[in-house]
JSON list of C-alpha atoms in Angstrom, two decimals:
[
{"chain": "A", "resi": 1178, "resn": "MET", "atom": "CA", "xyz": [116.18, 119.55, 58.92]},
{"chain": "A", "resi": 1179, "resn": "THR", "atom": "CA", "xyz": [115.74, 118.72, 55.83]},
{"chain": "A", "resi": 1180, "resn": "GLY", "atom": "CA", "xyz": [117.29, 121.12, 52.49]},
{"chain": "A", "resi": 1181, "resn": "GLU", "atom": "CA", "xyz": [119.35, 123.19, 54.65]},
{"chain": "A", "resi": 1182, "resn": "VAL", "atom": "CA", "xyz": [120.66, 122.74, 57.60]},
{"chain": "A", "resi": 1183, "resn": "PHE", "atom": "CA", "xyz": [123.44, 125.22, 57.59]},
{"chain": "A", "resi": 1184, "resn": "ALA", "atom": "CA", "xyz": [120.60, 128.56, 57.23]},
{"chain": "A", "resi": 1185, "resn": "ASP", "atom": "CA", "xyz": [122.45, 130.93, 58.80]},
{"chain": "A", "resi": 1186, "resn": "ARG", "atom": "CA", "xyz": [120.83, 134.28, 60.67]},
{"chain": "A", "resi": 1187, "resn": "SER", "atom": "CA", "xyz": [122.56, 137.30, 60.84]},
{"chain": "A", "resi": 1188, "resn": "ARG", "atom": "CA", "xyz": [122.99, 139.09, 64.58]},
{"chain": "A", "resi": 1189, "resn": "ASP", "atom": "CA", "xyz": [119.87, 141.10, 63.41]},
{"chain": "A", "resi": 1190, "resn": "ASP", "atom": "CA", "xyz": [117.25, 138.14, 63.73]},
{"chain": "A", "resi": 1191, "resn": "LEU", "atom": "CA", "xyz": [118.62, 136.76, 66.99]},
{"chain": "A", "resi": 1192, "resn": "PRO", "atom": "CA", "xyz": [116.61, 137.94, 69.71]},
{"chain": "A", "resi": 1193, "resn": "GLU", "atom": "CA", "xyz": [117.85, 140.97, 71.87]},
{"chain": "A", "resi": 1194, "resn": "ASP", "atom": "CA", "xyz": [119.65, 138.32, 74.95]},
{"chain": "A", "resi": 1195, "resn": "GLU", "atom": "CA", "xyz": [121.61, 136.42, 71.98]},
{"chain": "A", "resi": 1196, "resn": "ALA", "atom": "CA", "xyz": [122.59, 139.21, 70.28]},
{"chain": "A", "resi": 1197, "resn": "ALA", "atom": "CA", "xyz": [123.91, 141.29, 73.18]},
{"chain": "A", "resi": 1198, "resn": "GLY", "atom": "CA", "xyz": [126.55, 137.48, 73.54]},
{"chain": "A", "resi": 1199, "resn": "SER", "atom": "CA", "xyz": [127.74, 137.51, 70.10]},
{"chain": "A", "resi": 1200, "resn": "ALA", "atom": "CA", "xyz": [130.57, 139.29, 70.58]},
{"chain": "A", "resi": 1201, "resn": "LYS", "atom": "CA", "xyz": [132.21, 136.92, 72.84]},
{"chain": "A", "resi": 1202, "resn": "GLU", "atom": "CA", "xyz": [134.42, 134.11, 72.41]},
{"chain": "A", "resi": 1203, "resn": "THR", "atom": "CA", "xyz": [133.07, 131.26, 73.68]},
{"chain": "A", "resi": 1204, "resn": "ASP", "atom": "CA", "xyz": [130.07, 131.28, 75.98]},
{"chain": "A", "resi": 1205, "resn": "PRO", "atom": "CA", "xyz": [129.74, 128.81, 79.13]},
{"chain": "A", "resi": 1206, "resn": "THR", "atom": "CA", "xyz": [128.16, 125.07, 78.02]},
{"chain": "A", "resi": 1207, "resn": "GLU", "atom": "CA", "xyz": [124.14, 125.41, 78.27]},
{"chain": "A", "resi": 1208, "resn": "GLY", "atom": "CA", "xyz": [121.48, 123.48, 77.84]},
{"chain": "A", "resi": 1209, "resn": "VAL", "atom": "CA", "xyz": [117.70, 122.38, 77.01]},
{"chain": "A", "resi": 1210, "resn": "PHE", "atom": "CA", "xyz": [116.10, 119.32, 78.63]},
{"chain": "A", "resi": 1211, "resn": "LEU", "atom": "CA", "xyz": [114.14, 117.55, 76.27]},
{"chain": "A", "resi": 1212, "resn": "GLU", "atom": "CA", "xyz": [111.30, 115.64, 77.22]},
{"chain": "A", "resi": 1213, "resn": "PRO", "atom": "CA", "xyz": [110.83, 112.88, 74.69]},
{"chain": "A", "resi": 1214, "resn": "LEU", "atom": "CA", "xyz": [114.66, 111.67, 75.70]},
{"chain": "A", "resi": 1215, "resn": "GLY", "atom": "CA", "xyz": [114.25, 112.29, 79.07]},
{"chain": "A", "resi": 1216, "resn": "LEU", "atom": "CA", "xyz": [117.96, 113.32, 78.34]},
{"chain": "A", "resi": 1217, "resn": "TYR", "atom": "CA", "xyz": [120.09, 117.27, 77.77]},
{"chain": "A", "resi": 1218, "resn": "LEU", "atom": "CA", "xyz": [120.90, 118.39, 75.36]},
{"chain": "A", "resi": 1219, "resn": "LEU", "atom": "CA", "xyz": [123.73, 120.37, 76.04]},
{"chain": "A", "resi": 1220, "resn": "VAL", "atom": "CA", "xyz": [124.97, 123.12, 73.64]},
{"chain": "A", "resi": 1221, "resn": "GLU", "atom": "CA", "xyz": [128.40, 124.77, 73.45]},
{"chain": "A", "resi": 1222, "resn": "ARG", "atom": "CA", "xyz": [128.19, 128.02, 71.96]},
{"chain": "A", "resi": 1223, "resn": "ARG", "atom": "CA", "xyz": [130.98, 130.43, 70.22]},
{"chain": "A", "resi": 1224, "resn": "GLY", "atom": "CA", "xyz": [129.50, 134.23, 69.85]},
{"chain": "A", "resi": 1225, "resn": "ASP", "atom": "CA", "xyz": [125.61, 133.21, 68.18]},
{"chain": "A", "resi": 1226, "resn": "ARG", "atom": "CA", "xyz": [127.37, 130.03, 65.99]},
{"chain": "A", "resi": 1227, "resn": "ILE", "atom": "CA", "xyz": [127.25, 126.48, 67.90]},
{"chain": "A", "resi": 1228, "resn": "ARG", "atom": "CA", "xyz": [130.51, 125.10, 68.21]},
{"chain": "A", "resi": 1229, "resn": "GLY", "atom": "CA", "xyz": [129.41, 121.59, 69.57]},
{"chain": "A", "resi": 1230, "resn": "SER", "atom": "CA", "xyz": [126.34, 119.32, 71.42]},
{"chain": "A", "resi": 1231, "resn": "ARG", "atom": "CA", "xyz": [126.29, 116.58, 73.66]},
{"chain": "A", "resi": 1232, "resn": "PHE", "atom": "CA", "xyz": [123.88, 114.59, 75.67]},
{"chain": "A", "resi": 1233, "resn": "SER", "atom": "CA", "xyz": [123.85, 114.45, 79.21]},
{"chain": "A", "resi": 1234, "resn": "PRO", "atom": "CA", "xyz": [121.36, 113.31, 81.85]},
{"chain": "A", "resi": 1235, "resn": "GLU", "atom": "CA", "xyz": [122.66, 115.91, 84.11]},
{"chain": "A", "resi": 1236, "resn": "ARG", "atom": "CA", "xyz": [121.12, 119.56, 84.06]},
{"chain": "A", "resi": 1237, "resn": "PRO", "atom": "CA", "xyz": [123.30, 122.32, 82.99]},
{"chain": "A", "resi": 1238, "resn": "ASP", "atom": "CA", "xyz": [124.28, 124.55, 85.01]},
{"chain": "A", "resi": 1239, "resn": "LYS", "atom": "CA", "xyz": [122.76, 127.23, 82.11]},
{"chain": "A", "resi": 1240, "resn": "THR", "atom": "CA", "xyz": [119.45, 126.48, 80.57]},
{"chain": "A", "resi": 1241, "resn": "LEU", "atom": "CA", "xyz": [118.61, 127.72, 77.37]},
{"chain": "A", "resi": 1242, "resn": "PRO", "atom": "CA", "xyz": [116.15, 130.88, 76.43]},
{"chain": "A", "resi": 1243, "resn": "ASP", "atom": "CA", "xyz": [112.42, 128.78, 76.64]},
{"chain": "A", "resi": 1244, "resn": "TRP", "atom": "CA", "xyz": [112.50, 129.89, 72.57]},
{"chain": "A", "resi": 1245, "resn": "TRP", "atom": "CA", "xyz": [115.94, 127.74, 71.62]},
{"chain": "A", "resi": 1246, "resn": "LYS", "atom": "CA", "xyz": [114.55, 124.93, 73.29]},
{"chain": "A", "resi": 1247, "resn": "GLU", "atom": "CA", "xyz": [110.48, 125.51, 71.38]},
{"chain": "A", "resi": 1248, "resn": "VAL", "atom": "CA", "xyz": [113.48, 126.17, 68.27]},
{"chain": "A", "resi": 1249, "resn": "LEU", "atom": "CA", "xyz": [115.50, 123.15, 68.56]},
{"chain": "A", "resi": 1250, "resn": "LEU", "atom": "CA", "xyz": [112.20, 120.72, 69.21]},
{"chain": "A", "resi": 1251, "resn": "ARG", "atom": "CA", "xyz": [111.25, 122.14, 65.69]},
{"chain": "A", "resi": 1252, "resn": "CYS", "atom": "CA", "xyz": [113.66, 121.76, 64.10]},
{"chain": "A", "resi": 1253, "resn": "TRP", "atom": "CA", "xyz": [114.64, 118.10, 65.06]},
{"chain": "A", "resi": 1254, "resn": "LEU", "atom": "CA", "xyz": [111.01, 116.61, 64.64]},
{"chain": "A", "resi": 1255, "resn": "GLY", "atom": "CA", "xyz": [109.42, 119.08, 61.91]},
{"chain": "A", "resi": 1256, "resn": "GLY", "atom": "CA", "xyz": [112.51, 119.11, 59.79]},
{"chain": "A", "resi": 1257, "resn": "GLU", "atom": "CA", "xyz": [112.60, 122.81, 59.92]},
{"chain": "A", "resi": 1258, "resn": "PRO", "atom": "CA", "xyz": [115.83, 124.40, 59.12]},
{"chain": "A", "resi": 1259, "resn": "VAL", "atom": "CA", "xyz": [118.42, 125.16, 61.63]},
{"chain": "A", "resi": 1260, "resn": "PRO", "atom": "CA", "xyz": [117.64, 128.92, 61.87]},
{"chain": "A", "resi": 1261, "resn": "PHE", "atom": "CA", "xyz": [121.57, 129.01, 64.11]},
{"chain": "A", "resi": 1262, "resn": "GLY", "atom": "CA", "xyz": [125.17, 129.68, 62.36]},
{"chain": "A", "resi": 1263, "resn": "LEU", "atom": "CA", "xyz": [127.22, 126.34, 63.08]},
{"chain": "A", "resi": 1264, "resn": "ASP", "atom": "CA", "xyz": [130.93, 126.34, 63.34]},
{"chain": "A", "resi": 1265, "resn": "LEU", "atom": "CA", "xyz": [131.99, 123.32, 61.55]},
{"chain": "A", "resi": 1266, "resn": "SER", "atom": "CA", "xyz": [135.36, 124.87, 60.81]},
{"chain": "A", "resi": 1267, "resn": "GLY", "atom": "CA", "xyz": [137.21, 121.73, 62.29]},
{"chain": "A", "resi": 1268, "resn": "LEU", "atom": "CA", "xyz": [136.24, 119.37, 59.72]},
{"chain": "A", "resi": 1269, "resn": "THR", "atom": "CA", "xyz": [137.41, 118.64, 56.40]},
{"chain": "A", "resi": 1270, "resn": "PRO", "atom": "CA", "xyz": [135.40, 118.45, 53.26]},
{"chain": "A", "resi": 1271, "resn": "PHE", "atom": "CA", "xyz": [134.61, 114.86, 53.07]},
{"chain": "A", "resi": 1272, "resn": "GLN", "atom": "CA", "xyz": [133.60, 115.38, 56.42]},
{"chain": "A", "resi": 1273, "resn": "GLY", "atom": "CA", "xyz": [131.12, 118.32, 55.83]},
{"chain": "A", "resi": 1274, "resn": "GLU", "atom": "CA", "xyz": [129.64, 116.68, 52.19]},
{"chain": "A", "resi": 1275, "resn": "VAL", "atom": "CA", "xyz": [128.89, 113.78, 54.89]},
{"chain": "A", "resi": 1276, "resn": "LEU", "atom": "CA", "xyz": [127.28, 115.72, 57.26]},
{"chain": "A", "resi": 1277, "resn": "HIS", "atom": "CA", "xyz": [125.65, 118.01, 54.63]},
{"chain": "A", "resi": 1278, "resn": "ALA", "atom": "CA", "xyz": [124.08, 115.12, 53.16]},
{"chain": "A", "resi": 1279, "resn": "THR", "atom": "CA", "xyz": [122.92, 113.56, 56.37]},
{"chain": "A", "resi": 1280, "resn": "SER", "atom": "CA", "xyz": [120.87, 116.36, 57.13]},
{"chain": "A", "resi": 1281, "resn": "ALA", "atom": "CA", "xyz": [118.71, 116.34, 54.16]},
{"chain": "A", "resi": 1282, "resn": "ILE", "atom": "CA", "xyz": [117.01, 113.07, 55.75]},
{"chain": "A", "resi": 1283, "resn": "PRO", "atom": "CA", "xyz": [113.87, 113.96, 57.33]},
{"chain": "A", "resi": 1284, "resn": "PRO", "atom": "CA", "xyz": [112.11, 112.95, 60.55]},
{"chain": "A", "resi": 1285, "resn": "GLY", "atom": "CA", "xyz": [111.17, 109.21, 60.35]},
{"chain": "A", "resi": 1286, "resn": "GLU", "atom": "CA", "xyz": [112.98, 108.44, 57.50]},
{"chain": "A", "resi": 1287, "resn": "THR", "atom": "CA", "xyz": [116.45, 106.90, 57.77]},
{"chain": "A", "resi": 1288, "resn": "ALA", "atom": "CA", "xyz": [119.38, 105.80, 55.28]},
{"chain": "A", "resi": 1289, "resn": "THR", "atom": "CA", "xyz": [121.99, 103.51, 55.31]},
{"chain": "A", "resi": 1290, "resn": "TYR", "atom": "CA", "xyz": [125.82, 104.68, 55.38]},
{"chain": "A", "resi": 1291, "resn": "GLY", "atom": "CA", "xyz": [126.88, 103.41, 51.78]},
{"chain": "A", "resi": 1292, "resn": "GLU", "atom": "CA", "xyz": [123.18, 105.07, 50.75]},
{"chain": "A", "resi": 1293, "resn": "ILE", "atom": "CA", "xyz": [125.46, 108.02, 52.00]},
{"chain": "A", "resi": 1294, "resn": "ALA", "atom": "CA", "xyz": [128.81, 106.97, 50.24]},
{"chain": "A", "resi": 1295, "resn": "GLU", "atom": "CA", "xyz": [126.30, 106.54, 46.84]},
{"chain": "A", "resi": 1296, "resn": "ARG", "atom": "CA", "xyz": [124.71, 109.91, 47.08]},
{"chain": "A", "resi": 1297, "resn": "LEU", "atom": "CA", "xyz": [127.84, 112.16, 47.66]},
{"chain": "A", "resi": 1298, "resn": "GLY", "atom": "CA", "xyz": [129.45, 110.09, 44.16]},
{"chain": "A", "resi": 1299, "resn": "ARG", "atom": "CA", "xyz": [131.76, 107.27, 45.98]},
{"chain": "A", "resi": 1300, "resn": "PRO", "atom": "CA", "xyz": [130.57, 104.03, 46.25]},
{"chain": "A", "resi": 1301, "resn": "GLY", "atom": "CA", "xyz": [133.44, 102.88, 48.35]},
{"chain": "A", "resi": 1302, "resn": "ALA", "atom": "CA", "xyz": [133.47, 105.05, 50.36]},
{"chain": "A", "resi": 1303, "resn": "THR", "atom": "CA", "xyz": [130.72, 103.24, 53.45]},
{"chain": "A", "resi": 1304, "resn": "ARG", "atom": "CA", "xyz": [133.01, 103.15, 56.01]},
{"chain": "A", "resi": 1305, "resn": "ALA", "atom": "CA", "xyz": [134.76, 106.87, 55.82]},
{"chain": "A", "resi": 1306, "resn": "VAL", "atom": "CA", "xyz": [131.00, 107.67, 55.77]},
{"chain": "A", "resi": 1307, "resn": "GLY", "atom": "CA", "xyz": [130.98, 106.13, 59.26]},
{"chain": "A", "resi": 1308, "resn": "THR", "atom": "CA", "xyz": [133.85, 107.90, 60.03]},
{"chain": "A", "resi": 1309, "resn": "ALA", "atom": "CA", "xyz": [133.44, 111.32, 59.12]},
{"chain": "A", "resi": 1310, "resn": "LEU", "atom": "CA", "xyz": [130.18, 110.40, 61.37]},
{"chain": "A", "resi": 1311, "resn": "ARG", "atom": "CA", "xyz": [131.92, 109.56, 64.42]},
{"chain": "A", "resi": 1312, "resn": "ARG", "atom": "CA", "xyz": [133.10, 112.90, 64.61]},
{"chain": "A", "resi": 1313, "resn": "ASN", "atom": "CA", "xyz": [129.85, 114.99, 63.61]},
{"chain": "A", "resi": 1314, "resn": "PRO", "atom": "CA", "xyz": [130.02, 117.46, 66.31]},
{"chain": "A", "resi": 1315, "resn": "LEU", "atom": "CA", "xyz": [126.49, 118.59, 66.90]},
{"chain": "A", "resi": 1316, "resn": "PRO", "atom": "CA", "xyz": [124.28, 115.30, 67.44]},
{"chain": "A", "resi": 1317, "resn": "LEU", "atom": "CA", "xyz": [121.07, 116.25, 67.55]},
{"chain": "A", "resi": 1318, "resn": "ILE", "atom": "CA", "xyz": [121.22, 118.81, 65.57]},
{"chain": "A", "resi": 1319, "resn": "ILE", "atom": "CA", "xyz": [122.85, 117.45, 62.11]},
{"chain": "A", "resi": 1320, "resn": "PRO", "atom": "CA", "xyz": [120.72, 114.28, 62.15]},
{"chain": "A", "resi": 1321, "resn": "CYS", "atom": "CA", "xyz": [123.69, 111.25, 61.82]},
{"chain": "A", "resi": 1322, "resn": "HIS", "atom": "CA", "xyz": [121.04, 109.26, 63.67]},
{"chain": "A", "resi": 1323, "resn": "ARG", "atom": "CA", "xyz": [119.83, 108.92, 61.54]},
{"chain": "A", "resi": 1324, "resn": "VAL", "atom": "CA", "xyz": [122.29, 107.44, 59.08]},
{"chain": "A", "resi": 1325, "resn": "VAL", "atom": "CA", "xyz": [122.10, 102.75, 59.73]},
{"chain": "A", "resi": 1326, "resn": "GLY", "atom": "CA", "xyz": [124.04, 100.68, 58.36]},
{"chain": "A", "resi": 1327, "resn": "SER", "atom": "CA", "xyz": [122.78, 97.66, 55.72]},
{"chain": "A", "resi": 1328, "resn": "ARG", "atom": "CA", "xyz": [122.23, 94.47, 58.38]},
{"chain": "A", "resi": 1329, "resn": "GLY", "atom": "CA", "xyz": [120.83, 96.87, 61.48]},
{"chain": "A", "resi": 1330, "resn": "VAL", "atom": "CA", "xyz": [121.46, 100.02, 63.58]},
{"chain": "A", "resi": 1331, "resn": "GLY", "atom": "CA", "xyz": [125.34, 101.07, 63.30]},
{"chain": "A", "resi": 1332, "resn": "GLY", "atom": "CA", "xyz": [127.11, 103.21, 65.34]},
{"chain": "A", "resi": 1333, "resn": "TYR", "atom": "CA", "xyz": [126.33, 105.99, 67.55]},
{"chain": "A", "resi": 1334, "resn": "SER", "atom": "CA", "xyz": [128.57, 107.94, 69.41]},
{"chain": "A", "resi": 1335, "resn": "PRO", "atom": "CA", "xyz": [126.50, 108.90, 72.55]},
{"chain": "A", "resi": 1336, "resn": "GLY", "atom": "CA", "xyz": [125.27, 105.58, 72.65]},
{"chain": "A", "resi": 1337, "resn": "VAL", "atom": "CA", "xyz": [122.95, 102.39, 70.09]},
{"chain": "A", "resi": 1338, "resn": "ASP", "atom": "CA", "xyz": [120.77, 102.31, 73.20]},
{"chain": "A", "resi": 1339, "resn": "LEU", "atom": "CA", "xyz": [119.84, 106.12, 72.73]},
{"chain": "A", "resi": 1340, "resn": "LYS", "atom": "CA", "xyz": [120.20, 106.20, 68.94]},
{"chain": "A", "resi": 1341, "resn": "ARG", "atom": "CA", "xyz": [117.18, 103.60, 68.55]},
{"chain": "A", "resi": 1342, "resn": "ARG", "atom": "CA", "xyz": [115.11, 106.25, 71.44]},
{"chain": "A", "resi": 1343, "resn": "ILE", "atom": "CA", "xyz": [115.77, 108.77, 68.78]},
{"chain": "A", "resi": 1344, "resn": "LEU", "atom": "CA", "xyz": [114.83, 107.09, 66.37]},
{"chain": "A", "resi": 1345, "resn": "GLU", "atom": "CA", "xyz": [111.45, 105.99, 67.97]},
{"chain": "A", "resi": 1346, "resn": "VAL", "atom": "CA", "xyz": [110.77, 108.80, 69.12]},
{"chain": "A", "resi": 1347, "resn": "GLU", "atom": "CA", "xyz": [110.94, 110.76, 65.19]},
{"chain": "A", "resi": 1348, "resn": "ARG", "atom": "CA", "xyz": [108.54, 107.67, 63.74]},
{"chain": "A", "resi": 1349, "resn": "GLY", "atom": "CA", "xyz": [106.45, 108.63, 66.19]},
{"chain": "A", "resi": 1350, "resn": "ALA", "atom": "CA", "xyz": [106.47, 112.39, 65.42]},
{"chain": "A", "resi": 1351, "resn": "SER", "atom": "CA", "xyz": [106.65, 111.98, 62.18]},
{"chain": "A", "resi": 1352, "resn": "PRO", "atom": "CA", "xyz": [103.75, 112.77, 59.98]},
{"chain": "A", "resi": 1353, "resn": "ARG", "atom": "CA", "xyz": [103.60, 109.59, 57.46]}
]
């Protein structure tokens, strides 16, 4: 996910089963089991764009194809750009800037809310950065868990314990 997380794939780049489903308005929520976390990552798609993700201990009715899991793991743990279109249409420009800056944090590394505010040229916007990250519609895909407080791990909508676990997995998987 280093660099450009917002990379798009054209429909021609998608496997046949994905391209065929692109005409649908909203696909049902699908999921993939992430062994390192012991949780499912549920993904809501609209056509060939991801519009939301969330964690769940429950198996979804429909699982994502195996190639999705491989790609998601490479993006999450390997830092590869996300090759799917991401639907961020519900965000303000500031929220989009925050998520874009957050996507540049490599796996196994962290930045503080204040550092993200500084990178955006808004040193007084530390709390606003936290608020923007709390509204991230794509946890794990856009790695808001890599942003921490100056005196601790900070918050995380899916739960602080999960944030700690994700960071531990990333530290163990990232080359040093």
